Coordinates of C-alpha atoms in Angstrom, one line a residue:
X6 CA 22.8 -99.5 -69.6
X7 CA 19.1 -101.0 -70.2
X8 CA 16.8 -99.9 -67.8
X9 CA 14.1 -102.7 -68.4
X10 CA 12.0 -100.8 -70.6
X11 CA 9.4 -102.9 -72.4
X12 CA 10.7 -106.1 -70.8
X13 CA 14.0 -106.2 -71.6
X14 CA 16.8 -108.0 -69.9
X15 CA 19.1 -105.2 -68.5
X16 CA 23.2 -105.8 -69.1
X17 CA 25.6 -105.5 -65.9
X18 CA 28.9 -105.6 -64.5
X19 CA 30.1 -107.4 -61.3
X20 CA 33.0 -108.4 -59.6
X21 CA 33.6 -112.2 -59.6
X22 CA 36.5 -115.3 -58.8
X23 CA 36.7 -118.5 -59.8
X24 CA 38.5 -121.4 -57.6
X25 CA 41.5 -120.1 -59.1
X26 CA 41.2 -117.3 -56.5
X27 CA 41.6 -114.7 -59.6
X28 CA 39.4 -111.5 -59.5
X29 CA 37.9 -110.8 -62.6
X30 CA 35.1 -108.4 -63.6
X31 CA 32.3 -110.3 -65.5
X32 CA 29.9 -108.8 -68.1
X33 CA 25.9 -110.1 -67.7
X34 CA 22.7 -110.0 -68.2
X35 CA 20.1 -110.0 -65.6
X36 CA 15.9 -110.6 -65.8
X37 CA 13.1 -107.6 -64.7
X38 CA 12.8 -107.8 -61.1
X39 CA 10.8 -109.9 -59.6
X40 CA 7.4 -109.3 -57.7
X41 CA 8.7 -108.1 -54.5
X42 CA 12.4 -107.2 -56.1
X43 CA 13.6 -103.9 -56.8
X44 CA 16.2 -103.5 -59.1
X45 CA 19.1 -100.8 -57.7
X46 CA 21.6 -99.0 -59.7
X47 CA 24.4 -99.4 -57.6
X48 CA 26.7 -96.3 -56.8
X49 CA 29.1 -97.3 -53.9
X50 CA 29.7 -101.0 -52.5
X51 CA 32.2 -101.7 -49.5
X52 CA 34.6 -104.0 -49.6
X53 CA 33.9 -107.2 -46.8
X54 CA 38.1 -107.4 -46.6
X55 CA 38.0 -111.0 -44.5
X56 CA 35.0 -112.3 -46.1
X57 CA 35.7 -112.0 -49.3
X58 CA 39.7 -112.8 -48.8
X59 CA 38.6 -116.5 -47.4
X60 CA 35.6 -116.5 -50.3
X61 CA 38.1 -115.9 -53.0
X62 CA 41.2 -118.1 -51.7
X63 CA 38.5 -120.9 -50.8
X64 CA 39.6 -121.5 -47.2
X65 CA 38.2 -123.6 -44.1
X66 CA 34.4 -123.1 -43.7
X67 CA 33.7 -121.6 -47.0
X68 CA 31.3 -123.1 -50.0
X69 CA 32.5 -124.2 -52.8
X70 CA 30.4 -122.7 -55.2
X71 CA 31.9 -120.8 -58.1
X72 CA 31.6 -118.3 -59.9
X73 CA 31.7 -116.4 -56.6
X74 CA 29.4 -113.8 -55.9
X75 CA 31.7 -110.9 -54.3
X76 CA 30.1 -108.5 -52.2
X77 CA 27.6 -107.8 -49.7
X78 CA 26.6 -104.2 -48.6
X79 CA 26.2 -101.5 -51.3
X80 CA 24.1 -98.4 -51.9
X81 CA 22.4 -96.5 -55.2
X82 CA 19.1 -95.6 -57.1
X83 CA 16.2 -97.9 -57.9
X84 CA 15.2 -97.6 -61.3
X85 CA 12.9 -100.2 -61.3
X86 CA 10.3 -102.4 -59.1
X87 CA 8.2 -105.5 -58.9
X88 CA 4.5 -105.3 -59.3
X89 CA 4.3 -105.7 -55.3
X90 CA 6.7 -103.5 -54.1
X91 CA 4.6 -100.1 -52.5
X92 CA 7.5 -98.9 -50.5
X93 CA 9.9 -98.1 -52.9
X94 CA 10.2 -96.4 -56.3
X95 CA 12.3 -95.6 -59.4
X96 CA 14.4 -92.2 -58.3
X97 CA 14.9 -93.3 -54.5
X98 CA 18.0 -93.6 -52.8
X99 CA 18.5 -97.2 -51.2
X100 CA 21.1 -99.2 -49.4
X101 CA 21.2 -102.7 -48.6
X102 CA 22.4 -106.5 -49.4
X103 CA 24.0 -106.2 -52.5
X104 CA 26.8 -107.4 -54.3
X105 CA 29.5 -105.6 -56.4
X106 CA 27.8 -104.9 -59.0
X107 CA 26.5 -102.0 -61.3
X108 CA 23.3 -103.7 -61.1
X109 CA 21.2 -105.6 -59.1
X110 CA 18.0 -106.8 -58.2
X111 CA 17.3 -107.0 -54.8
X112 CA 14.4 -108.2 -52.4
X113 CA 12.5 -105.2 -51.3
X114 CA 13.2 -106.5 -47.5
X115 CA 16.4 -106.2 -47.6
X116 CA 16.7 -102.6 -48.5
X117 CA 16.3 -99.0 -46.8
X118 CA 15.9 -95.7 -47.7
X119 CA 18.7 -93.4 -47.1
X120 CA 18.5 -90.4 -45.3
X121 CA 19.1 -87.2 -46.8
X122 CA 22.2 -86.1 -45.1
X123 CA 23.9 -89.8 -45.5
X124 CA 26.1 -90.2 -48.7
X125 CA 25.4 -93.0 -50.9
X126 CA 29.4 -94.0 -49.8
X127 CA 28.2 -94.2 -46.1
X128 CA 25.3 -95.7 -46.5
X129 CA 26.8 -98.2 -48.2
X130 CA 28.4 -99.7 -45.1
X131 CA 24.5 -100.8 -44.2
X132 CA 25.4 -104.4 -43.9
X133 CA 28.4 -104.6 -42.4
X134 CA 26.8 -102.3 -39.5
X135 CA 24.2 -104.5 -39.4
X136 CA 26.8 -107.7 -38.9
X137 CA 28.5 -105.4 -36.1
X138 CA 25.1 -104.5 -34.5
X139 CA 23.1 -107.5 -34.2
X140 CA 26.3 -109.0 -32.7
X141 CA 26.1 -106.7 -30.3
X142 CA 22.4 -106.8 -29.2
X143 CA 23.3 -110.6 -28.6
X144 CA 25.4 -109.6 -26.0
X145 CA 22.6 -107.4 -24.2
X146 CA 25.2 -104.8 -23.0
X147 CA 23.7 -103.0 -20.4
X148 CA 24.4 -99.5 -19.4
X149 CA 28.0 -99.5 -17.5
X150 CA 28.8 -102.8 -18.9
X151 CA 32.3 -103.4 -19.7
X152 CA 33.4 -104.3 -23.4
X153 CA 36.6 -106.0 -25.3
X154 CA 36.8 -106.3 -28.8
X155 CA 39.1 -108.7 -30.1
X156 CA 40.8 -107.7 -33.6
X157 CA 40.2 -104.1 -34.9
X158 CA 39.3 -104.6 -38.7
X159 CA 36.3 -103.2 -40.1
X160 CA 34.2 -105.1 -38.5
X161 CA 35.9 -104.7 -34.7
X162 CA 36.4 -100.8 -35.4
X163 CA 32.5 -101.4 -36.4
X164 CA 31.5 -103.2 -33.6
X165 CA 33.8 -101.1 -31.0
X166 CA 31.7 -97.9 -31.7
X167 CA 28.2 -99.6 -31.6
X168 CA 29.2 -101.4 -28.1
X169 CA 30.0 -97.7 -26.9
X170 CA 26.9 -96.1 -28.4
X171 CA 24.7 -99.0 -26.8
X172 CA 26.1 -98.0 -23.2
X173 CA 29.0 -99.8 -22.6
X174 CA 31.8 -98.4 -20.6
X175 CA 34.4 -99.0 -20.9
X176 CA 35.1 -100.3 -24.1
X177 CA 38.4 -101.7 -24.8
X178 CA 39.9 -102.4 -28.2
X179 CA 42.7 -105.2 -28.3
X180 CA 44.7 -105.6 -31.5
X181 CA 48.6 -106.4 -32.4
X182 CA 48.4 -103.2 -35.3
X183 CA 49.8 -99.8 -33.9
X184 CA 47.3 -98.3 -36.7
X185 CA 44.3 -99.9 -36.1
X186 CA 44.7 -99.4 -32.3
X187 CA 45.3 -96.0 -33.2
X188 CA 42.3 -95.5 -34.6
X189 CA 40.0 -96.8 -32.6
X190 CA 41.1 -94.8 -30.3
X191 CA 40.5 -91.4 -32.6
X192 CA 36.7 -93.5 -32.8
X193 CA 36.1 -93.3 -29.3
X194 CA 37.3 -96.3 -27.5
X195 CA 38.0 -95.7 -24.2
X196 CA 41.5 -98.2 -24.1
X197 CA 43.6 -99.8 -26.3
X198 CA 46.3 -102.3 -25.6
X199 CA 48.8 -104.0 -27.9
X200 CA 47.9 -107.7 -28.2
X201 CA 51.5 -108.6 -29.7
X202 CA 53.5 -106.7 -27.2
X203 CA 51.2 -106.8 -23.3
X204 CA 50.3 -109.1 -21.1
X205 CA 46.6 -108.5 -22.2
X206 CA 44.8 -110.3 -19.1
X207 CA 47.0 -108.1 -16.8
X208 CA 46.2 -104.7 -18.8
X209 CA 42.4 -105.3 -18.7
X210 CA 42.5 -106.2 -15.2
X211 CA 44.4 -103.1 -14.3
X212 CA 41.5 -101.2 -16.5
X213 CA 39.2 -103.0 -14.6
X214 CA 40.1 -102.1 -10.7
X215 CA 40.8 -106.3 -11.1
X216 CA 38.0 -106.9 -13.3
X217 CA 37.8 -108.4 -16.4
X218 CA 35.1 -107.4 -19.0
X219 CA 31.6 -108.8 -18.8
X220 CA 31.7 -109.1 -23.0
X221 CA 34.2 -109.6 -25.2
X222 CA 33.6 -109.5 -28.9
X223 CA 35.3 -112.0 -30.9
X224 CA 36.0 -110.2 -34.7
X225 CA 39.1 -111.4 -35.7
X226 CA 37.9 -114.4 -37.6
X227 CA 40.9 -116.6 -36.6
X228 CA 40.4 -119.7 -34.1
X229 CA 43.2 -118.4 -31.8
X230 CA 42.0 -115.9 -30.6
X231 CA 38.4 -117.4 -29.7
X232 CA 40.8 -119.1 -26.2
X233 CA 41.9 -115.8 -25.6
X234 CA 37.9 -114.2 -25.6
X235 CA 37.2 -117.1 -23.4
X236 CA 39.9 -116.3 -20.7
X237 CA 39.3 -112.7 -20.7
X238 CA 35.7 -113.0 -20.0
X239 CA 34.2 -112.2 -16.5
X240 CA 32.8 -114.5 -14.5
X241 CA 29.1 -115.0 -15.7
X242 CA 29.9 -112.8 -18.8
X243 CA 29.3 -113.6 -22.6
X244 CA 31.8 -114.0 -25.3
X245 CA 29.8 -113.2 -28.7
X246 CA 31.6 -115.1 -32.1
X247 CA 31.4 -112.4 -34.4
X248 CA 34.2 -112.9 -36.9
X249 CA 33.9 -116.0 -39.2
X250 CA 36.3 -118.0 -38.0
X251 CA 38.5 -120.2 -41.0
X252 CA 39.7 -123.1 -38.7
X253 CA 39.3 -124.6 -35.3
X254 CA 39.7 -123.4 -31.8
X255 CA 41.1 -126.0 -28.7
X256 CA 38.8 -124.8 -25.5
X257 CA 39.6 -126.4 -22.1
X258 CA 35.7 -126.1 -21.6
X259 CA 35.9 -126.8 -17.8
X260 CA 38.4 -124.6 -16.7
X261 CA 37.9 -121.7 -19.1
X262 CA 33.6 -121.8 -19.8
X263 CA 32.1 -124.4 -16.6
X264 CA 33.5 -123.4 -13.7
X265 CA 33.1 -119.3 -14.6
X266 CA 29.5 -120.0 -16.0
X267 CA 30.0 -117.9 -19.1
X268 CA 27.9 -118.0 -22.4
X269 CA 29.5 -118.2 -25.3
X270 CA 26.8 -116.9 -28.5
X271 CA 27.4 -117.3 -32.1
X272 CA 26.1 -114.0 -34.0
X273 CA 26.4 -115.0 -37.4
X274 CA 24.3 -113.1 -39.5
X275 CA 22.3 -115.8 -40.8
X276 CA 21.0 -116.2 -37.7
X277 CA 18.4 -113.4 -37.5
X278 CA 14.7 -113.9 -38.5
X279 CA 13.9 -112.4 -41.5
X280 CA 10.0 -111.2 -40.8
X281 CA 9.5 -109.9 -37.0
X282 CA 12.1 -108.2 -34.9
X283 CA 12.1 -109.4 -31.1
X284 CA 14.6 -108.5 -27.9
X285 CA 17.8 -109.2 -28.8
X286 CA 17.2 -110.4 -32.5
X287 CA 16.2 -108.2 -35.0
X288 CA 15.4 -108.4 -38.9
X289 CA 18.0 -107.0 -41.1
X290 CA 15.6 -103.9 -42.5
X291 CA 14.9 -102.9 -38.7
X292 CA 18.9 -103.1 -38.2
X293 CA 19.4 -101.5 -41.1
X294 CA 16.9 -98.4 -40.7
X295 CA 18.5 -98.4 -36.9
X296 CA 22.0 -98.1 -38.4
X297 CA 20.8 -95.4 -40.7
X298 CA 19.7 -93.3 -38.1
X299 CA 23.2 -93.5 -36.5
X300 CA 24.7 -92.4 -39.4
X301 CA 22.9 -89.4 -39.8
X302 CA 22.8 -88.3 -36.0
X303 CA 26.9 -89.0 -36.1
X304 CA 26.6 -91.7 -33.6
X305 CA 28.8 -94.0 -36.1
X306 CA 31.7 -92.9 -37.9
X307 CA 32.3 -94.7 -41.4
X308 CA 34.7 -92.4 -43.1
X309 CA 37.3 -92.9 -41.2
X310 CA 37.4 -96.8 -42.1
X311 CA 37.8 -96.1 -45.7
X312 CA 41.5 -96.8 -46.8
X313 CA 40.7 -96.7 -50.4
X314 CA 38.6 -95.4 -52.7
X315 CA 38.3 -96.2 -56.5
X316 CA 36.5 -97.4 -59.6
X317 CA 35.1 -100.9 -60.5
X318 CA 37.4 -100.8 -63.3
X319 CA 40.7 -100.3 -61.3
X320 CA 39.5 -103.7 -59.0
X321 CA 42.9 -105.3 -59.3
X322 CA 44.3 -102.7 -57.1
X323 CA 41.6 -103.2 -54.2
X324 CA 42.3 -106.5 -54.3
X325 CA 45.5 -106.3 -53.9
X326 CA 44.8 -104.7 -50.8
X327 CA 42.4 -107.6 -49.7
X328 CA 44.1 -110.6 -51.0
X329 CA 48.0 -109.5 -49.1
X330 CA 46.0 -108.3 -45.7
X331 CA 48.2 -105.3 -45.7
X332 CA 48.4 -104.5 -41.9
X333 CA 46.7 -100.8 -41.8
X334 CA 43.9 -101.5 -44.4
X335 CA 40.9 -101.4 -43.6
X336 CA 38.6 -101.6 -46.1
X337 CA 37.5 -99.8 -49.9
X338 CA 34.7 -98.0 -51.9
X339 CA 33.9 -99.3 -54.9
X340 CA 32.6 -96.5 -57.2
X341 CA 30.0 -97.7 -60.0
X342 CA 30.1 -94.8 -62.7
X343 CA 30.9 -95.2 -65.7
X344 CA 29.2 -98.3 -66.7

């Protein structure tokens, strides 16, 4: 691989689809970074399994923009930088926005430095913890707040663990999959219930001494269960859209959001500012440097989500995985050596 020596264009791998919804691994060539890029040898990316499921098939609320890029959140070594980055250099170990590939030059903003005792395969979760986290400072859980997340996919099981570490209690996990309930119950969720199999309302009340929770986190990214979010909200509680939903969602608005004087926030990604952190809304590199923390104190558990692990070359078998939404996946590691 070219390192950009002398000005050279450096050669890549990445992981692309066309509108025929076929995966296929595309050979390229990319420039020197940019002034304030930094170009990242990519070791591990994590596999977005919705996302990139509803990117790759083309379905409701996606672009139509092709080749697709596949892949958002990825970790390695920068081995080059633009003439304005001063924050990072060749030799350090950085996660971020990045796609799957073996190469990549990013914006210096939206990459941090990896701790020591965090593994380029955890770290490499950075952006999906950041999707999971600003979701929840939306909410504004306070301390003793009760919290549902609907759907436990990586990003509920995500999402579920920062809710807890940010004070709520409890936190309940709702999901029709005996596995995924399972586990985040082994993550540290304080309830589960069986969505295909319990009256839910009743359940939560019964958690609740009568109560329902104050937030519920929407992470499913299908428009049924946004009603459900709604109904199982509190009076004066917030429902935060956190999944990307591929369709649309009937709301009797007066019975189910008026008269129990609920907010309902969209916490889409895109959404945060990209220069100043304030209450509630932070940029993705203070996120990220947050979620970074919590990996190395232990506060967030990552390998447990990991149902797969392989090689960019054996990509047809992750997405496999992705493309038949196998019911106890969760999500995989791309590995980058060899290229």
């Amino acid at each position: 691989m070219e390192q950009g020596n002398g000005g050279k264009k450096m050669e890549r791998v990445r992981l692309t689809s066309m509108e025929d919804g076929i995966v296929f691994l595309k050979k390229e060539t990319i420039e020197e970074p940019k002034a304030t890029e930094v170009t990242v040898e990519v070791k591990a990316s994590v596999v977005s399994p919705g996302t990139e499921r509803a990117f790759i098939l083309t379905l409701e609320n996606t672009d139509h923009n092709y080749p697709r890029i596949l892949g958002y959140s990825a970790a390695g070594v920068v081995v080059k930088t633009g003439k304005d980055v001063t924050d990072f250099k060749p030799g350090d170990r950085v996660a971020g926005i990045m796609p799957h590939a073996s190469l990549h030059n990013a914006e210096s903003k939206n990459l941090v430095h990896i701790p020591d005792d965090v593994s380029f395969e955890q770290a490499a979760f950075v952006r999906i913890g950041v999707i999971s986290m600003q979701a929840v400072r939306k909410a504004r859980l306070e301390l003793g707040e009760s919290a549902l997340v609907l759907g436990l996919g990586l990003i509920g099981q995500m999402a579920m663990q920062l809710a807890k570490a940010n004070g709520a209690s409890p936190v309940i996990g709702l999901d029709i999959v005996e596995s995924k309930r399972r586990l985040a119950k082994e993550l540290g969720c304080t309830y589960i219930c069986d969505a295909g199999k319990e009256d839910a309302e009743e359940t939560i009340r019964r958690i609740g001494n009568g109560k329902l929770p104050q937030v519920v986190i929407e992470s499913t990214g299908l428009p049924g269960p946004i009603e459900q979010a709604i109904q199982l909200t509190e009076k004066y509680g917030r429902v935060i859209i956190l999944g990307s939903t591929r369709g649309s969602t009937e709301i009797n608005f007066y019975r189910d959001v008026h008269k129990k004087g609920i907010q309902i926030i969209g916490a889409h990604i895109s959404c945060n500012p990209s220069d100043s952190s304030y209450p509630g809304y932070w940029t993705f590199r203070d996120n990220a440097d947050c979620f970074m923390r919590l990996l190395s104190e232990g506060r967030v558990n990552v390998d447990r989500l990991v149902s797969q692990r392989a090689n960019y070359h054996d990509y047809h078998d992750i997405y496999e995985n992705v493309l038949k939404t196998k019911e106890d996946y969760i999500t995989s590691i791309i590995t980058w050596e060899g290229v």
